[in-house]
XYZ file of N, CA, C and O in Angstrom:
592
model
N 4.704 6.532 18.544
C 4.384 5.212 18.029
C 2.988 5.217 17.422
O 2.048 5.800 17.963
N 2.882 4.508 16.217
C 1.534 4.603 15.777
C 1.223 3.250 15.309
O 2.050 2.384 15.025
N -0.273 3.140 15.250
C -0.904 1.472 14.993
C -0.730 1.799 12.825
O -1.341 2.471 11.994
N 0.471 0.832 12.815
C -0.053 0.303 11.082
C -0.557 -0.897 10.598
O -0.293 -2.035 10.984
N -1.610 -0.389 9.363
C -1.627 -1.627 8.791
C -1.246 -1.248 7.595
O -1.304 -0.170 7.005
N -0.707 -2.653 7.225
C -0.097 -2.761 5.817
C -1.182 -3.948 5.084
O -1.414 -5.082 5.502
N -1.844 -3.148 3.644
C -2.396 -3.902 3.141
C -2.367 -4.305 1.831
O -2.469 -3.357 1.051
N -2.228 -5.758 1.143
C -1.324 -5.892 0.649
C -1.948 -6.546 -0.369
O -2.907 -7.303 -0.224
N -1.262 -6.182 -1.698
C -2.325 -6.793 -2.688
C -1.239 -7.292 -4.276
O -0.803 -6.611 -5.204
N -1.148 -8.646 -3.975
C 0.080 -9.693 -4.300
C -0.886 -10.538 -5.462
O -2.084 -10.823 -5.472
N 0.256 -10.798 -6.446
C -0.335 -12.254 -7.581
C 0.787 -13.162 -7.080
O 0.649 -14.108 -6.305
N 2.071 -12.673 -7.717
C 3.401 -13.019 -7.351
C 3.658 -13.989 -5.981
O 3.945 -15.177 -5.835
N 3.413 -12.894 -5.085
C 3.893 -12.464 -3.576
C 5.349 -11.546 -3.598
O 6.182 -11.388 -2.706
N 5.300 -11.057 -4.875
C 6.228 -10.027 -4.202
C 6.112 -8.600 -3.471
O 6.926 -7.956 -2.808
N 4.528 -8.312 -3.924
C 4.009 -7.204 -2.856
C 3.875 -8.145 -1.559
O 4.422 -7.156 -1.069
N 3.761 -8.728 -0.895
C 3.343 -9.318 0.373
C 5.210 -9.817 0.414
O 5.679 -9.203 1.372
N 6.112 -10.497 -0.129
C 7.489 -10.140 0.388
C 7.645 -8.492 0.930
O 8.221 -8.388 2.013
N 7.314 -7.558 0.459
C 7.591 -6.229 0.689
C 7.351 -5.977 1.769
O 8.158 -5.617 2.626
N 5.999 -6.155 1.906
C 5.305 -6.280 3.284
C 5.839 -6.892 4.793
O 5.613 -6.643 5.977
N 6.635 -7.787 4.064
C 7.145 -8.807 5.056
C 8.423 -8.252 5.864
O 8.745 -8.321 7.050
N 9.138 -7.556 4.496
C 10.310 -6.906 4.838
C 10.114 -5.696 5.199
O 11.124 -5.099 5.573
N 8.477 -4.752 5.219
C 8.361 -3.261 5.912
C 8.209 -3.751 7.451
O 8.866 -3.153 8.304
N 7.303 -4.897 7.857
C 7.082 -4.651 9.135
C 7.883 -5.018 9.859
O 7.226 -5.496 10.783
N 9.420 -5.187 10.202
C 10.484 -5.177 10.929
C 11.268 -3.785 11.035
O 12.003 -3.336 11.915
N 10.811 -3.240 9.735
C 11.443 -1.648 9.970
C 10.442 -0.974 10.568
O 10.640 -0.350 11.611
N 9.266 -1.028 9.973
C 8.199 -0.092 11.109
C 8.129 -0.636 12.503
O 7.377 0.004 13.239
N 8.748 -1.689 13.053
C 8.564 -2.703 14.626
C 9.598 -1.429 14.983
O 9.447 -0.598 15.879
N 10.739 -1.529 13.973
C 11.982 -1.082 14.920
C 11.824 0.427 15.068
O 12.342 0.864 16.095
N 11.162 1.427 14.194
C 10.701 2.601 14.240
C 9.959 2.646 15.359
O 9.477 3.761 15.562
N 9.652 1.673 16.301
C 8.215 1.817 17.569
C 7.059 1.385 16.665
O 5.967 1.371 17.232
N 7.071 1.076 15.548
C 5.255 1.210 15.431
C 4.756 0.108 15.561
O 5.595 -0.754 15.300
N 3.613 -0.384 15.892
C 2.788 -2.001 15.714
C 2.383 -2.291 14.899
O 1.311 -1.710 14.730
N 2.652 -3.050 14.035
C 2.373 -2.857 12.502
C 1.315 -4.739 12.702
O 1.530 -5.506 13.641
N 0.461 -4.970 11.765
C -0.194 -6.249 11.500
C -0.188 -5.740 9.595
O -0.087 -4.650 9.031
N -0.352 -7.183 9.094
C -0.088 -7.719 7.381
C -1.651 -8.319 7.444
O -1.997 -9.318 8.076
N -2.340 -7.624 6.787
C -3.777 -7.815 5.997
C -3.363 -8.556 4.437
O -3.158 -7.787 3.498
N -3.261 -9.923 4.230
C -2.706 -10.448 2.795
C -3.912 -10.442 1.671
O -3.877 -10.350 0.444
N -5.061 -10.588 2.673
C -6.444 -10.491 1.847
C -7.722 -9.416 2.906
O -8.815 -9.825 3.298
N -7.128 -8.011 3.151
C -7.707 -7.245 3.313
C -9.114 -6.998 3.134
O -9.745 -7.207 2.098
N -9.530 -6.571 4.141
C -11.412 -6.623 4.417
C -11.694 -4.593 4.204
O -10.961 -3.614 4.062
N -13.361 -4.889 4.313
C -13.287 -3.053 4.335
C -13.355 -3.017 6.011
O -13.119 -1.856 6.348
N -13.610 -3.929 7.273
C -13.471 -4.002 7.699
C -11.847 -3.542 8.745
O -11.526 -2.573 9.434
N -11.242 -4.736 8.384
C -10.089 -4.492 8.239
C -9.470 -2.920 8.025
O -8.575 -2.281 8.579
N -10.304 -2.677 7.068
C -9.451 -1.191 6.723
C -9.991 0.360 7.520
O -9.482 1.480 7.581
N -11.285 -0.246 8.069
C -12.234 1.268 8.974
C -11.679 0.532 9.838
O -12.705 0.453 10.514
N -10.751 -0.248 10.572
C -10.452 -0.395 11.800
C -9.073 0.205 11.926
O -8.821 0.370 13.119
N -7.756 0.722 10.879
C -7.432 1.708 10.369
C -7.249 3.249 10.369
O -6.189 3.868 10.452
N -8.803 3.847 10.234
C -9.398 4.653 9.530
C -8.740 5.871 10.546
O -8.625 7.043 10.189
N -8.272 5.260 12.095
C -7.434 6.944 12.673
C -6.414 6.427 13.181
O -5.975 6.782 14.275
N -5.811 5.370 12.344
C -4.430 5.238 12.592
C -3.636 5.143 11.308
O -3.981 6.145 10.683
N -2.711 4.440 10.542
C -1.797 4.585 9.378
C -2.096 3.014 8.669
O -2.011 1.843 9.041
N -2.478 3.715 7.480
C -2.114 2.636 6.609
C -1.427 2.537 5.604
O -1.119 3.612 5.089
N -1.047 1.583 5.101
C 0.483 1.341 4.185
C 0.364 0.048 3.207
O 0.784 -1.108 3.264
N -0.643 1.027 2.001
C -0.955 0.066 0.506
C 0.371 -0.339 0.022
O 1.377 0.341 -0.182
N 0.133 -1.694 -0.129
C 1.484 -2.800 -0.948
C 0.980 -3.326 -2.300
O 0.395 -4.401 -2.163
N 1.028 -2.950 -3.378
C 0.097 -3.364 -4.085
C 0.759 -3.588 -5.455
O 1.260 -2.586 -5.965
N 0.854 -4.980 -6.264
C 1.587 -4.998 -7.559
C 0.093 -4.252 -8.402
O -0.892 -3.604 -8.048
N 0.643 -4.798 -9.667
C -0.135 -4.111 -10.561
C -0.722 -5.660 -11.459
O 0.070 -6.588 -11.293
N -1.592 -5.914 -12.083
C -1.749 -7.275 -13.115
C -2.759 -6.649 -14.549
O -3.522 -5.684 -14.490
N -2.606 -7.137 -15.244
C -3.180 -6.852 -16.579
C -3.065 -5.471 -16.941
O -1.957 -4.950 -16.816
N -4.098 -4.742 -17.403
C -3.742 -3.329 -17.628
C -4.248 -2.434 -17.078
O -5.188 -1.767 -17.510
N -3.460 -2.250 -15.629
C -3.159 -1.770 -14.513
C -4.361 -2.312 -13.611
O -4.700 -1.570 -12.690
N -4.887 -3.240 -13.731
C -5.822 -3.794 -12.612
C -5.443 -4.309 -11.147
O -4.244 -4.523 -10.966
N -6.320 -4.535 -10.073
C -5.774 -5.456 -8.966
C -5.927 -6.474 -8.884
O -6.790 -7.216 -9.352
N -4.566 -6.736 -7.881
C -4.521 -8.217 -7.636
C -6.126 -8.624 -7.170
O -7.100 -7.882 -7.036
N -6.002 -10.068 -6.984
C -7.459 -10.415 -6.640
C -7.591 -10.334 -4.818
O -8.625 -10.447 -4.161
N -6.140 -10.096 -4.293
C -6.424 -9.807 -2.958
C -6.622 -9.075 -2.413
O -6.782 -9.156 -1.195
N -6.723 -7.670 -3.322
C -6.845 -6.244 -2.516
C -8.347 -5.608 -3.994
O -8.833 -4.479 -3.932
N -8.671 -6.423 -4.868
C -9.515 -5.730 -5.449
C -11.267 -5.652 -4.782
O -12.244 -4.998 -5.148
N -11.079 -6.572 -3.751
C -12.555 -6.248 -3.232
C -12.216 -4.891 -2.088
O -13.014 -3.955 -2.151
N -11.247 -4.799 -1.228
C -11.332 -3.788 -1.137
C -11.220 -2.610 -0.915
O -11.486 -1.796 -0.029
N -10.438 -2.696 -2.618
C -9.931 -1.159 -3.279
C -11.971 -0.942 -3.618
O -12.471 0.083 -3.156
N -12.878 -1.907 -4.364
C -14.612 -1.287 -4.704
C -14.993 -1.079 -3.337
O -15.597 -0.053 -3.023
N -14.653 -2.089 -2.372
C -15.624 -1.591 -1.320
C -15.460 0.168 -0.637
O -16.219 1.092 -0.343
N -14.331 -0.048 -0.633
C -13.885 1.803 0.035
C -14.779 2.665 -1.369
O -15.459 3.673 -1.175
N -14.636 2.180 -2.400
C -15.136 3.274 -3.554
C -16.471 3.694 -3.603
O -17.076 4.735 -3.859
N -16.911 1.768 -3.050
C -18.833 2.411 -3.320
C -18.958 2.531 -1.914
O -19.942 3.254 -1.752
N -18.470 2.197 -0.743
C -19.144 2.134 0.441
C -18.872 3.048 1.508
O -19.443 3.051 2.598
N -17.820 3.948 1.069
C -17.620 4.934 1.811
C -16.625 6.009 1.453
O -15.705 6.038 0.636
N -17.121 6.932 2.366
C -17.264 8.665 1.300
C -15.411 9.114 1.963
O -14.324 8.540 2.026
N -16.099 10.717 2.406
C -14.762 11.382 2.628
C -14.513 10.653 3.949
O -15.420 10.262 4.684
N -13.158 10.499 4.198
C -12.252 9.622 4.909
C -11.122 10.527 6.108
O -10.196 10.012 6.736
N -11.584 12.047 6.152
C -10.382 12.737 6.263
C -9.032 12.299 7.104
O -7.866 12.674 6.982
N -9.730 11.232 8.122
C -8.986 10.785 9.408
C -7.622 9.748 8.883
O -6.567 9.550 9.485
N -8.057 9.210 7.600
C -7.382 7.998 6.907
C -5.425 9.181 6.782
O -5.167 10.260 6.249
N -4.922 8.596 7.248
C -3.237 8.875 6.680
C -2.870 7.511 6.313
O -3.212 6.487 6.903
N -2.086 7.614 5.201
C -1.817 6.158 4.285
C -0.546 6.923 3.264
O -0.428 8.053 2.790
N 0.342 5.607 3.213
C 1.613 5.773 2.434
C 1.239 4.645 1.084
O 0.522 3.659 1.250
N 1.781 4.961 -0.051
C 1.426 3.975 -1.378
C 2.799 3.141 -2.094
O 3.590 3.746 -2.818
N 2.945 1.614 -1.758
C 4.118 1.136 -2.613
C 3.576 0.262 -3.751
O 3.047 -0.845 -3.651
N 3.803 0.945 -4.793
C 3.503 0.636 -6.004
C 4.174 -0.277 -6.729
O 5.205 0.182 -7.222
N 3.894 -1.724 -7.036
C 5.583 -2.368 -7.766
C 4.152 -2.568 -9.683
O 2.928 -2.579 -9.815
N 5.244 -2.666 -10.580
C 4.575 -2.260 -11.673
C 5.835 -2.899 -12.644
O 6.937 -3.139 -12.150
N 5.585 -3.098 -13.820
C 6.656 -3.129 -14.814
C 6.554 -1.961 -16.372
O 5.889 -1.977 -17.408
N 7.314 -1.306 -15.950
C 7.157 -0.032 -16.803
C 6.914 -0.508 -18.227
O 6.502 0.355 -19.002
N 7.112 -1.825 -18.736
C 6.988 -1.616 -20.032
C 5.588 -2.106 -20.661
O 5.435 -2.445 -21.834
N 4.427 -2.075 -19.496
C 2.864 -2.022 -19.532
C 2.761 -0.242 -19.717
O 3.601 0.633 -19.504
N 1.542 -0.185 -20.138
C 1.112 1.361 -20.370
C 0.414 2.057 -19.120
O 0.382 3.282 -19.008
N -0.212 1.080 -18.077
C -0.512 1.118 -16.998
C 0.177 1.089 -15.570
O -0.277 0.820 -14.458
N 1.792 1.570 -16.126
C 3.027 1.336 -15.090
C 2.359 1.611 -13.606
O 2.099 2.775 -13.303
N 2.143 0.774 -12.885
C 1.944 0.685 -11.429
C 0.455 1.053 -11.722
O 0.290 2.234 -11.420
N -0.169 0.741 -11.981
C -1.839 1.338 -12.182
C -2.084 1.130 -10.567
O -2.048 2.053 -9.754
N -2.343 -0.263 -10.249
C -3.009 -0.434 -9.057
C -2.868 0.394 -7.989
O -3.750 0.457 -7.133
N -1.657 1.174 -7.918
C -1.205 1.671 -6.624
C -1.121 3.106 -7.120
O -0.252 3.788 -6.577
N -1.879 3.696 -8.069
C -1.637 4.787 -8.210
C -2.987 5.132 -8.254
O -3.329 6.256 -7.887
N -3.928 4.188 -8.716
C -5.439 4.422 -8.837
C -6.301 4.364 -7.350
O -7.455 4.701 -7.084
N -4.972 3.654 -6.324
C -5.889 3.359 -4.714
C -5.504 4.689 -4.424
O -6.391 5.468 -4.073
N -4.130 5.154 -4.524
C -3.726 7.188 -4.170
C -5.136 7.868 -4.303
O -5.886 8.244 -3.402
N -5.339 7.941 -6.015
C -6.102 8.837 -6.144
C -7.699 8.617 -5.497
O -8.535 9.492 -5.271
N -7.812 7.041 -5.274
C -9.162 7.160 -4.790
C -8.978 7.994 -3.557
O -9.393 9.153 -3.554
N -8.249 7.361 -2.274
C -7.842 8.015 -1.197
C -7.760 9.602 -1.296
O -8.343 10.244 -0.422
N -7.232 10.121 -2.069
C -7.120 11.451 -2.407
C -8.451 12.346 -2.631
O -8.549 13.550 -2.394
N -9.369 11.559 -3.100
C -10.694 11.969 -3.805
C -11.242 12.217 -2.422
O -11.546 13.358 -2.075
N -11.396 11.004 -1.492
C -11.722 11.219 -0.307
C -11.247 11.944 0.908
O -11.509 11.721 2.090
N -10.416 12.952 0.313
C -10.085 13.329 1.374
C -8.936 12.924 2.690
O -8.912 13.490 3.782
N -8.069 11.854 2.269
C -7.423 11.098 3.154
C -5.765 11.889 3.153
O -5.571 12.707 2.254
N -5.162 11.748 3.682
C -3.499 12.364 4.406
C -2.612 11.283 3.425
O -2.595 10.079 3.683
N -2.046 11.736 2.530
C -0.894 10.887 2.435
C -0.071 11.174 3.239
O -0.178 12.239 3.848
N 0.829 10.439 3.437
C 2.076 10.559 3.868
C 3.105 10.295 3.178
O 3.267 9.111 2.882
N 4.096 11.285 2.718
C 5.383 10.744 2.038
C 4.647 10.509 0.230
O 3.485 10.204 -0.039
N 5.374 10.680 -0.391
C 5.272 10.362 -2.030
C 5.268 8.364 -1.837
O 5.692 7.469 -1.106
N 4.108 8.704 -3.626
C 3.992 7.234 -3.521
C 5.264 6.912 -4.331
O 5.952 7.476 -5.181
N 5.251 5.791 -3.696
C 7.212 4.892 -4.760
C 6.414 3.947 -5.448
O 5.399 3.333 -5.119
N 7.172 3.969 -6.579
C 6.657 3.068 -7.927
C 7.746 2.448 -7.529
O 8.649 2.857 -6.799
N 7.555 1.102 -8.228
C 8.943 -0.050 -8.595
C 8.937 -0.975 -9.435
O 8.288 -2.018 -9.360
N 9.592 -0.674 -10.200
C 9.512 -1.239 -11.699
C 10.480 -2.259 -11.824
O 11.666 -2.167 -11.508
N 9.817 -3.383 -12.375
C 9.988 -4.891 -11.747
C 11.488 -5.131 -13.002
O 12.521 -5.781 -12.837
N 11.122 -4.479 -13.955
C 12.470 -4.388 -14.822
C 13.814 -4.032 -14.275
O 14.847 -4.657 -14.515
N 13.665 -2.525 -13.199
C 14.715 -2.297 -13.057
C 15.485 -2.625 -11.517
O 16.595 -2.241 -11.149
N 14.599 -3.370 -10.856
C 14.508 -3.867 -9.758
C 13.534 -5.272 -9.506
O 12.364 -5.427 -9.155
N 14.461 -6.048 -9.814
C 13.493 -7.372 -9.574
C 13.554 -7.865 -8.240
O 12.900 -8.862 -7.936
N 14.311 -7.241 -7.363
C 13.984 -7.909 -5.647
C 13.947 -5.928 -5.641
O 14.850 -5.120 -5.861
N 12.358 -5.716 -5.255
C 11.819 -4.279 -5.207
C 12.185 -4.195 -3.306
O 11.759 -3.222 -2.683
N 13.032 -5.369 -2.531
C 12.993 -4.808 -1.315
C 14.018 -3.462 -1.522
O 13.898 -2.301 -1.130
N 15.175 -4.203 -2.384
C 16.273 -2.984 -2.460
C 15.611 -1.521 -2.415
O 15.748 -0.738 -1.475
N 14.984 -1.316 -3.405
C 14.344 0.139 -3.087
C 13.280 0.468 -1.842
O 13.428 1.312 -0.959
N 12.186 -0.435 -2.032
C 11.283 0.045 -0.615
C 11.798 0.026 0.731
O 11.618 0.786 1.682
N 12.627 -1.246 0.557
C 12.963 -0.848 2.682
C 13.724 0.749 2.669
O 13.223 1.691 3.283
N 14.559 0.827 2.147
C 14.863 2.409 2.831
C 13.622 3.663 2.566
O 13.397 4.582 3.353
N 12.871 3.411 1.183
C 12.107 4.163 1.197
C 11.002 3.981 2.760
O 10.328 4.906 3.214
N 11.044 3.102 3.128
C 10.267 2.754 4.479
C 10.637 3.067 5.651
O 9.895 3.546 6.509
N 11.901 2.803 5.786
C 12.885 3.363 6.698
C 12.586 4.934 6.704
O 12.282 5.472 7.768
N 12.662 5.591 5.644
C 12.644 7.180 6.107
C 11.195 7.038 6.000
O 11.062 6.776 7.195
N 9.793 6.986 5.478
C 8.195 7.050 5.753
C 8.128 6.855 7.134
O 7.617 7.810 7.719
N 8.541 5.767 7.967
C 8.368 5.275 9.242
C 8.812 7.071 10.255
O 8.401 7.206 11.407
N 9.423 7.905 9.743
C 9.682 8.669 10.596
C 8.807 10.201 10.120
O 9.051 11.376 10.396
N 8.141 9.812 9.617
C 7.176 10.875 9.118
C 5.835 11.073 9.953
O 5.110 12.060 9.834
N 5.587 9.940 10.866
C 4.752 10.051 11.537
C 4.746 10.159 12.655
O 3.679 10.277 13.258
């Protein structure tokens, strides 16, 4: 069993629906999961040696929502290598921007820069070809939940 947080970064609320619909599959996997809707850096070094699980649409050209963009900068300017961090990435995006899933592909690579564990490939979901993105993420969640 492991402590998750899922942090979640919504215009819509259809990243935070996602969210809504991962933490009953990670409950039933054993894990304790809590929903950060407007995520702190706080929040996220409390985290930092247990699992976290970015929910994140995409807005303009490929920017963040305004609930996870303070802090996607704060982790960037305020703190370095991370190695302890393991974190999974659900990306929802609409492919026919040039920035398909930016937000959730640009928090990977920060994480990555630092040194952090993914777990599992990040899932894009492209709002074109899936407009209720639970269809694809819950099973993609369903099998992540057993990776740890």
């Amino acid at each position: 069993m492991a402590q998750v947080g899922i942090f979640v970064g919504t215009v819509y609320g259809n990243a935070l629906l996602v969210a809504e619909e991962a933490e009953p599959i990670l409950q039933d996997a054993g894990h304790d999961v809590k929903i950060f809707e407007d995520p702190t850096l706080s929040d996220w070094q409390n985290y930092a040696d247990k699992v976290a699980l970015i929910v994140t649409s995409t807005t303009g050209q490929g920017d963040f929502p305004d609930s996870i963009a303070p802090l996607f900068h704060s982790i960037k300017d305020k703190l370095g290598h991370q190695p302890g961090v393991r974190y999974g990435v659900i990306a929802l995006g609409d492919s026919s921007y040039d920035n398909y899933c930016g937000a959730g592909k640009t928090f990977d690579a920060l994480l990555q820069e630092h040194g952090a564990t993914r777990i599992g490939e990040v899932l894009t979901v492209d709002a074109t070809e899936y407009p209720e993105p639970e269809e694809v993420t819950s099973p993609w969640v369903e099998n992540w939940a057993t990776l740890f």
